[in-house]
Amino acid sequence: MEEAGAAAAAAAGEAELNWSRLSVSTETLESELEARAEERRGSREALLRLLLPHNRLVSLPRALGSGFPHLQLLDVSGNALTALGPELLALSGLRTLLARNNRLGGPGALPKGLAQSPLCRSLQVLNLSGNLFQEVPASLLELRALHTLSLGGNQLQSIPAEIENLRSLECLYLGGNFIKEIPPELANLPSLNYLVLCDNKIQSVPPQLAQLHSLRSLSLHNNLLTYLPREILNLIHLEELSLRGNPLVVRFVRDLTYDPPTLLELAARTIKIRNISYTPYDLPGNLLKYLSSASNCPNPKCGGVYFDCCVRQIKFVDFCGKYRLPLMHYLCSPECSSPCSSASHSSTSQSESDSEDEASVAAHRMQKVLLG
């Protein structure tokens, strides 16, 4: 073991110690690290990278904090860790922590005081994929310096709204979980470039995601999506959108029905469309409240309004000449067929109007659209 470790260290250079795939126990590695730390005391060159993946570790070696205080990267992936102990808190300059494919996820999986430790300011890359987390630990949401967070292949049920605290986040990987909803707060990450939510149970995308102006890649394949919000067009830097494995097919469009309008809706629609003047004393209270919820129809050739009862319409928009993305519209009536065409247009006119709408989206805005 000692000869193999020394050879690995020599091959990797003084700044890195690589003891991967030696299949050693925590006890054996503990003694070796203590010996290595003793050798390095007084040395001017600090050890910056320690690679310990694919061994038989069940806990972090105690020698970590005392013997290697200048570590910038620690890789303990592919072990049998159930907790990352307090030794981690002593690594005040750690920038990258790789702990994927362990058994982390239970109570105490992360050390107490993590959010108050120097790691809160230094840690930039954290990979905890392939573990047993059922929820995102609250302490992780305080690591404000994080650029990359990977929690793929866990058992996450949801994304907490507090994810918006990670303002420096550039890459978020949450694929392979059991997530059903995307919180609107996710849109409050100004630097997010890569968002991976594939292989979950997501049924819809909140329109707020259009606020992710830095987003370049969005992976949503293998979910339960039947449409995308029209606001997705506002992601001007998006280069890759992966949608394969979702039920984005015509049969779901046929299921969209419009219930007959209520008398309340008919009354409110008439007042709004005909611009009938009124005072608070002229109308019942429930009608006054309902009138305040009116929204203008997005069809520029229609002067109508819609309320909480609206027509849902799927429109397929061509992004790159080959794939047509299903975008959701909310219209005022079944006769208002498209935000880009009047009800009297023929199917040919409809197609031409759609083409005009699609032409307004520059082709270079979407490099890859993966539907199948």
Coordinates of C-alpha atoms in Angstrom, one line a residue:
M1 CA 0.0 0.0 0.0
E2 CA 2.7 2.5 1.0
E3 CA 4.8 1.8 -2.2
A4 CA 1.7 2.1 -4.4
G5 CA 0.7 5.4 -2.7
A6 CA 4.2 6.8 -3.0
A7 CA 4.3 5.8 -6.7
A8 CA 1.0 7.4 -7.3
A9 CA 2.0 10.6 -5.6
A10 CA 5.2 10.8 -7.5
A11 CA 3.5 10.2 -10.8
A12 CA 0.9 12.9 -10.1
G13 CA 3.3 15.5 -8.8
E14 CA 3.9 16.9 -5.3
A15 CA 0.7 19.0 -5.4
E16 CA -1.6 15.9 -5.8
L17 CA -1.9 12.6 -4.0
N18 CA -3.8 10.0 -5.9
W19 CA -4.9 6.9 -4.0
S20 CA -7.8 5.8 -6.1
R21 CA -9.0 2.2 -6.6
L22 CA -6.6 0.7 -4.0
S23 CA -9.6 -0.8 -2.1
V24 CA -8.2 0.1 1.3
S25 CA -10.1 0.5 4.5
T26 CA -10.5 3.7 6.5
E27 CA -8.1 2.4 9.2
T28 CA -5.4 1.6 6.6
L29 CA -5.8 4.9 4.8
E30 CA -5.8 6.8 8.1
S31 CA -2.3 5.6 9.1
E32 CA -1.0 6.2 5.6
L33 CA -2.3 9.8 5.5
E34 CA -0.9 10.5 9.0
A35 CA 2.5 9.3 7.8
R36 CA 2.2 11.4 4.7
A37 CA 1.2 14.5 6.7
E38 CA 4.1 14.0 9.0
E39 CA 6.5 13.8 6.0
R40 CA 5.1 17.0 4.6
R41 CA 5.4 19.1 7.8
G42 CA 7.8 21.8 7.2
S43 CA 7.6 21.4 3.4
R44 CA 7.0 24.6 1.5
E45 CA 4.8 23.0 -1.1
A46 CA 1.2 22.3 0.1
L47 CA -0.8 19.3 -1.1
L48 CA -3.7 20.8 -3.1
R49 CA -5.5 17.7 -4.5
L50 CA -6.3 14.4 -2.7
L51 CA -8.0 11.7 -4.7
L52 CA -9.4 8.8 -2.6
P53 CA -12.2 7.4 -4.8
H54 CA -13.2 3.7 -5.0
N55 CA -11.8 2.5 -1.8
R56 CA -13.6 1.1 1.2
L57 CA -14.0 4.2 3.3
V58 CA -16.9 4.4 5.7
S59 CA -15.8 7.7 7.2
L60 CA -13.5 10.6 6.4
P61 CA -9.9 10.1 7.7
R62 CA -9.2 12.1 10.8
A63 CA -5.9 13.2 9.4
L64 CA -7.6 15.3 6.7
G65 CA -8.0 18.4 8.8
S66 CA -4.7 18.4 10.7
G67 CA -2.4 17.1 7.9
F68 CA -3.8 18.7 4.7
P69 CA -5.2 22.2 5.6
H70 CA -4.5 23.6 2.1
L71 CA -6.5 21.1 0.1
Q72 CA -8.4 22.6 -2.8
L73 CA -9.9 19.4 -4.2
L74 CA -11.0 16.3 -2.4
D75 CA -12.5 13.2 -4.2
V76 CA -14.1 10.5 -2.0
S77 CA -16.5 9.1 -4.6
G78 CA -17.4 5.5 -4.9
N79 CA -16.9 4.6 -1.2
A80 CA -19.3 3.6 1.6
L81 CA -19.6 6.9 3.3
T82 CA -22.8 7.6 5.3
A83 CA -21.7 10.9 6.6
L84 CA -19.1 13.6 5.9
G85 CA -17.7 14.3 9.3
P86 CA -16.3 17.4 11.0
E87 CA -12.9 16.8 9.4
L88 CA -14.4 18.4 6.4
L89 CA -14.8 21.7 8.2
A90 CA -11.1 22.0 8.8
L91 CA -10.5 22.3 5.0
S92 CA -11.0 26.0 4.9
G93 CA -9.7 26.5 1.4
L94 CA -11.5 23.5 -0.3
R95 CA -13.0 24.5 -3.7
T96 CA -14.1 21.1 -5.1
L97 CA -15.7 18.3 -3.2
L98 CA -16.6 15.1 -5.1
A99 CA -18.6 12.6 -3.0
R100 CA -20.8 10.9 -5.6
N101 CA -21.9 7.3 -5.3
N102 CA -21.8 6.8 -1.6
R103 CA -24.5 6.2 1.0
L104 CA -25.1 9.8 2.1
G105 CA -28.6 11.0 2.8
G106 CA -29.6 10.2 6.3
P107 CA -29.6 12.5 9.4
G108 CA -26.1 13.9 10.0
A109 CA -24.9 13.2 6.4
L110 CA -23.3 16.6 6.4
P111 CA -21.3 18.1 9.3
K112 CA -23.0 20.5 11.7
G113 CA -21.9 24.1 11.2
L114 CA -21.3 23.7 7.5
A115 CA -23.1 26.9 6.7
Q116 CA -21.1 28.9 9.3
S117 CA -17.7 27.4 8.3
P118 CA -15.1 28.8 5.9
L119 CA -16.4 26.4 3.3
C120 CA -19.4 28.6 2.9
R121 CA -17.1 31.1 1.2
S122 CA -14.6 28.7 -0.5
L123 CA -16.5 25.7 -1.9
Q124 CA -17.4 26.2 -5.6
V125 CA -18.0 22.7 -6.9
L126 CA -20.1 20.1 -5.0
N127 CA -21.0 16.7 -6.4
L128 CA -23.3 14.5 -4.3
S129 CA -24.9 12.5 -7.1
G130 CA -25.7 8.9 -6.7
N131 CA -26.5 9.1 -3.0
L132 CA -29.7 8.7 -0.9
F133 CA -30.8 12.3 -0.3
Q134 CA -34.6 12.6 -0.2
E135 CA -34.4 16.4 0.2
V136 CA -31.8 19.1 -0.5
P137 CA -30.1 19.6 2.9
A138 CA -30.7 23.1 4.2
S139 CA -27.1 23.7 4.9
L140 CA -26.2 23.3 1.2
L141 CA -28.5 26.2 0.4
E142 CA -26.2 28.5 2.4
L143 CA -23.1 27.7 0.4
R144 CA -23.2 31.1 -1.5
A145 CA -20.0 30.5 -3.4
L146 CA -21.2 27.4 -5.2
H147 CA -20.8 27.5 -9.0
T148 CA -21.8 23.8 -9.6
L149 CA -24.2 21.7 -7.6
S150 CA -24.9 18.1 -8.6
L151 CA -27.5 16.0 -6.8
G152 CA -28.5 13.7 -9.6
G153 CA -29.5 10.1 -9.0
N154 CA -30.8 10.7 -5.5
Q155 CA -34.3 10.4 -4.2
L156 CA -35.3 14.1 -4.1
Q157 CA -39.0 14.8 -4.1
S158 CA -38.9 18.5 -4.6
I159 CA -36.7 21.5 -5.2
P160 CA -36.8 24.0 -2.2
A161 CA -37.7 27.6 -2.9
E162 CA -34.5 28.5 -1.0
I163 CA -32.5 27.3 -4.0
E164 CA -32.6 31.0 -5.0
N165 CA -30.0 31.7 -2.3
L166 CA -27.3 30.1 -4.5
R167 CA -26.8 33.3 -6.5
S168 CA -23.4 32.3 -7.9
L169 CA -24.7 29.0 -9.3
E170 CA -23.8 28.3 -12.9
C171 CA -24.7 24.6 -13.2
L172 CA -27.4 22.7 -11.4
Y173 CA -27.8 19.0 -12.0
L174 CA -30.9 17.4 -10.5
G175 CA -31.5 14.6 -13.0
G176 CA -32.7 11.1 -12.0
N177 CA -34.8 12.0 -9.0
F178 CA -38.6 12.1 -8.3
I179 CA -39.2 15.9 -8.7
K180 CA -42.7 16.8 -9.8
E181 CA -42.6 20.6 -9.8
I182 CA -40.1 23.3 -10.7
P183 CA -40.4 26.2 -8.2
P184 CA -40.6 29.7 -9.8
E185 CA -37.8 30.7 -7.4
L186 CA -35.4 28.8 -9.6
A187 CA -35.6 31.7 -12.0
N188 CA -33.8 33.9 -9.5
L189 CA -30.4 32.5 -10.3
P190 CA -28.8 35.2 -12.5
S191 CA -25.7 33.2 -13.5
L192 CA -27.3 29.8 -14.3
N193 CA -26.0 28.4 -17.6
Y194 CA -26.8 24.7 -17.4
L195 CA -30.0 23.3 -15.8
V196 CA -30.5 19.5 -15.9
L197 CA -33.9 18.2 -14.7
C198 CA -34.1 15.1 -16.9
D199 CA -35.5 11.8 -15.7
N200 CA -37.9 13.2 -13.1
K201 CA -41.7 13.4 -13.0
I202 CA -42.1 17.1 -14.0
Q203 CA -45.5 17.9 -15.6
S204 CA -45.1 21.6 -16.4
V205 CA -42.5 24.4 -16.7
P206 CA -43.2 27.7 -15.0
P207 CA -43.1 30.7 -17.3
Q208 CA -40.8 32.4 -14.8
L209 CA -37.9 30.3 -16.2
A210 CA -37.8 32.8 -19.0
Q211 CA -36.0 35.1 -16.5
L212 CA -32.9 32.8 -16.7
H213 CA -31.2 35.1 -19.3
S214 CA -27.9 33.3 -19.0
L215 CA -29.3 29.8 -19.6
R216 CA -27.5 27.9 -22.4
S217 CA -28.6 24.3 -21.9
L218 CA -31.9 23.0 -20.5
S219 CA -32.4 19.3 -20.2
L220 CA -36.0 18.2 -19.6
H221 CA -36.0 14.8 -21.3
N222 CA -37.9 11.8 -19.8
N223 CA -40.4 13.8 -17.8
L224 CA -44.2 14.2 -18.1
L225 CA -44.4 17.4 -20.1
T226 CA -47.2 18.0 -22.5
Y227 CA -46.4 21.6 -23.4
L228 CA -44.0 24.4 -22.8
P229 CA -44.9 28.0 -21.8
R230 CA -44.7 30.5 -24.6
E231 CA -42.2 32.5 -22.5
I232 CA -39.5 29.9 -23.3
L233 CA -39.0 32.0 -26.5
N234 CA -37.4 34.6 -24.3
L235 CA -34.4 32.4 -23.4
I236 CA -32.2 34.2 -26.0
H237 CA -29.0 32.4 -25.1
L238 CA -30.4 28.9 -25.1
E239 CA -28.4 26.6 -27.3
E240 CA -29.6 23.2 -26.3
L241 CA -33.1 22.1 -25.3
S242 CA -33.6 18.4 -24.6
L243 CA -37.3 17.2 -24.6
R244 CA -37.2 13.6 -25.7
G245 CA -39.2 11.1 -23.8
N246 CA -42.0 13.5 -22.9
P247 CA -45.6 13.0 -24.0
L248 CA -45.4 16.0 -26.4
V249 CA -47.9 14.6 -28.9
V250 CA -51.1 15.7 -30.7
R251 CA -53.4 13.4 -28.7
F252 CA -52.9 15.7 -25.6
V253 CA -54.0 18.7 -27.6
R254 CA -57.3 16.9 -28.3
D255 CA -57.9 16.5 -24.6
L256 CA -57.9 20.3 -24.1
T257 CA -61.6 21.3 -23.7
Y258 CA -63.3 24.6 -23.0
D259 CA -66.2 24.5 -20.5
P260 CA -69.3 26.6 -21.4
P261 CA -68.9 30.1 -19.9
T262 CA -70.8 31.0 -16.7
L263 CA -73.2 33.9 -16.5
L264 CA -70.7 35.7 -14.4
E265 CA -68.1 35.3 -17.2
L266 CA -70.5 36.4 -19.9
A267 CA -71.5 39.5 -18.0
A268 CA -67.9 40.4 -17.2
R269 CA -66.8 39.8 -20.8
T270 CA -69.6 42.0 -22.2
I271 CA -68.7 44.8 -19.8
K272 CA -65.0 44.7 -20.8
I273 CA -65.3 44.2 -24.5
R274 CA -68.0 47.0 -24.9
N275 CA -66.2 49.3 -22.4
I276 CA -69.4 49.8 -20.4
S277 CA -68.8 52.4 -17.7
Y278 CA -69.8 51.5 -14.2
T279 CA -69.3 52.5 -10.5
P280 CA -68.8 50.2 -7.5
Y281 CA -72.4 50.9 -6.6
D282 CA -73.8 49.7 -10.0
L283 CA -72.7 46.0 -9.8
P284 CA -72.7 43.1 -7.4
G285 CA -69.5 42.6 -5.3
N286 CA -68.6 39.3 -6.9
L287 CA -68.8 40.8 -10.4
L288 CA -66.6 43.7 -9.4
K289 CA -64.0 41.3 -8.0
Y290 CA -64.2 39.1 -11.1
L291 CA -63.8 42.1 -13.4
S292 CA -60.5 43.0 -11.7
S293 CA -59.1 39.6 -12.7
A294 CA -59.5 40.2 -16.4
S295 CA -56.5 39.7 -18.7
N296 CA -56.1 41.0 -22.2
C297 CA -56.1 38.3 -24.9
P298 CA -52.5 37.9 -26.3
N299 CA -53.9 37.8 -29.8
P300 CA -53.0 41.2 -31.2
K301 CA -55.9 40.9 -33.7
C302 CA -58.4 40.3 -30.9
G303 CA -59.7 42.8 -28.5
G304 CA -61.1 40.2 -26.1
V305 CA -60.3 39.4 -22.5
Y306 CA -60.1 36.2 -20.5
F307 CA -60.6 35.4 -16.8
D308 CA -59.7 32.4 -14.7
C309 CA -61.8 30.5 -17.3
C310 CA -59.8 30.6 -20.5
V311 CA -59.1 28.6 -23.6
R312 CA -55.9 26.7 -23.5
Q313 CA -54.3 26.1 -26.9
I314 CA -51.2 24.3 -27.9
K315 CA -49.3 25.9 -30.7
F316 CA -46.3 24.2 -32.3
V317 CA -43.5 26.7 -33.0
D318 CA -40.6 26.0 -35.4
F319 CA -37.3 26.8 -33.8
C320 CA -34.7 25.3 -36.1
G321 CA -36.5 24.2 -39.2
K322 CA -36.9 20.6 -38.1
Y323 CA -38.5 20.5 -34.7
R324 CA -41.7 22.2 -33.6
L325 CA -42.0 23.0 -29.9
P326 CA -45.5 22.9 -28.3
L327 CA -46.1 26.2 -26.5
M328 CA -49.1 27.0 -24.4
H329 CA -51.3 30.0 -25.0
Y330 CA -54.2 31.3 -23.0
L331 CA -56.9 32.8 -25.3
C332 CA -60.3 34.5 -24.7
S333 CA -62.5 32.1 -26.7
P334 CA -62.5 29.0 -28.9
E335 CA -62.9 31.2 -31.9
C336 CA -59.7 33.1 -31.1
S337 CA -57.5 30.4 -32.7
S338 CA -54.1 31.9 -32.4
P339 CA -52.3 35.0 -31.0
C340 CA -50.9 35.5 -34.4
S341 CA -54.0 35.2 -36.6
S342 CA -57.6 36.2 -36.6
A343 CA -60.5 33.8 -36.3
S344 CA -61.5 34.4 -39.9
H345 CA -58.2 33.3 -41.4
S346 CA -58.1 30.0 -43.3
S347 CA -55.8 27.2 -42.5
T348 CA -53.4 28.6 -45.1
S349 CA -53.4 32.0 -43.6
Q350 CA -52.9 30.4 -40.2
S351 CA -49.8 28.7 -41.4
E352 CA -48.5 31.9 -43.0
S353 CA -49.1 33.8 -39.8
D354 CA -47.4 31.2 -37.8
S355 CA -44.4 31.4 -40.1
E356 CA -44.2 35.1 -39.5
D357 CA -44.2 34.5 -35.8
E358 CA -41.5 31.8 -36.1
A359 CA -39.4 34.0 -38.4
S360 CA -39.1 36.5 -35.6
V361 CA -37.1 33.9 -33.6
A362 CA -33.5 33.9 -34.9
A363 CA -32.3 30.5 -36.1
H364 CA -29.1 30.8 -34.1
R365 CA -31.0 31.0 -30.9
M366 CA -31.5 27.2 -30.7
Q367 CA -28.6 25.1 -31.8
K368 CA -30.0 21.7 -30.7
V369 CA -33.6 20.7 -30.0
L370 CA -33.9 17.1 -29.0
L371 CA -37.3 15.7 -29.2
G372 CA -36.5 12.1 -30.0

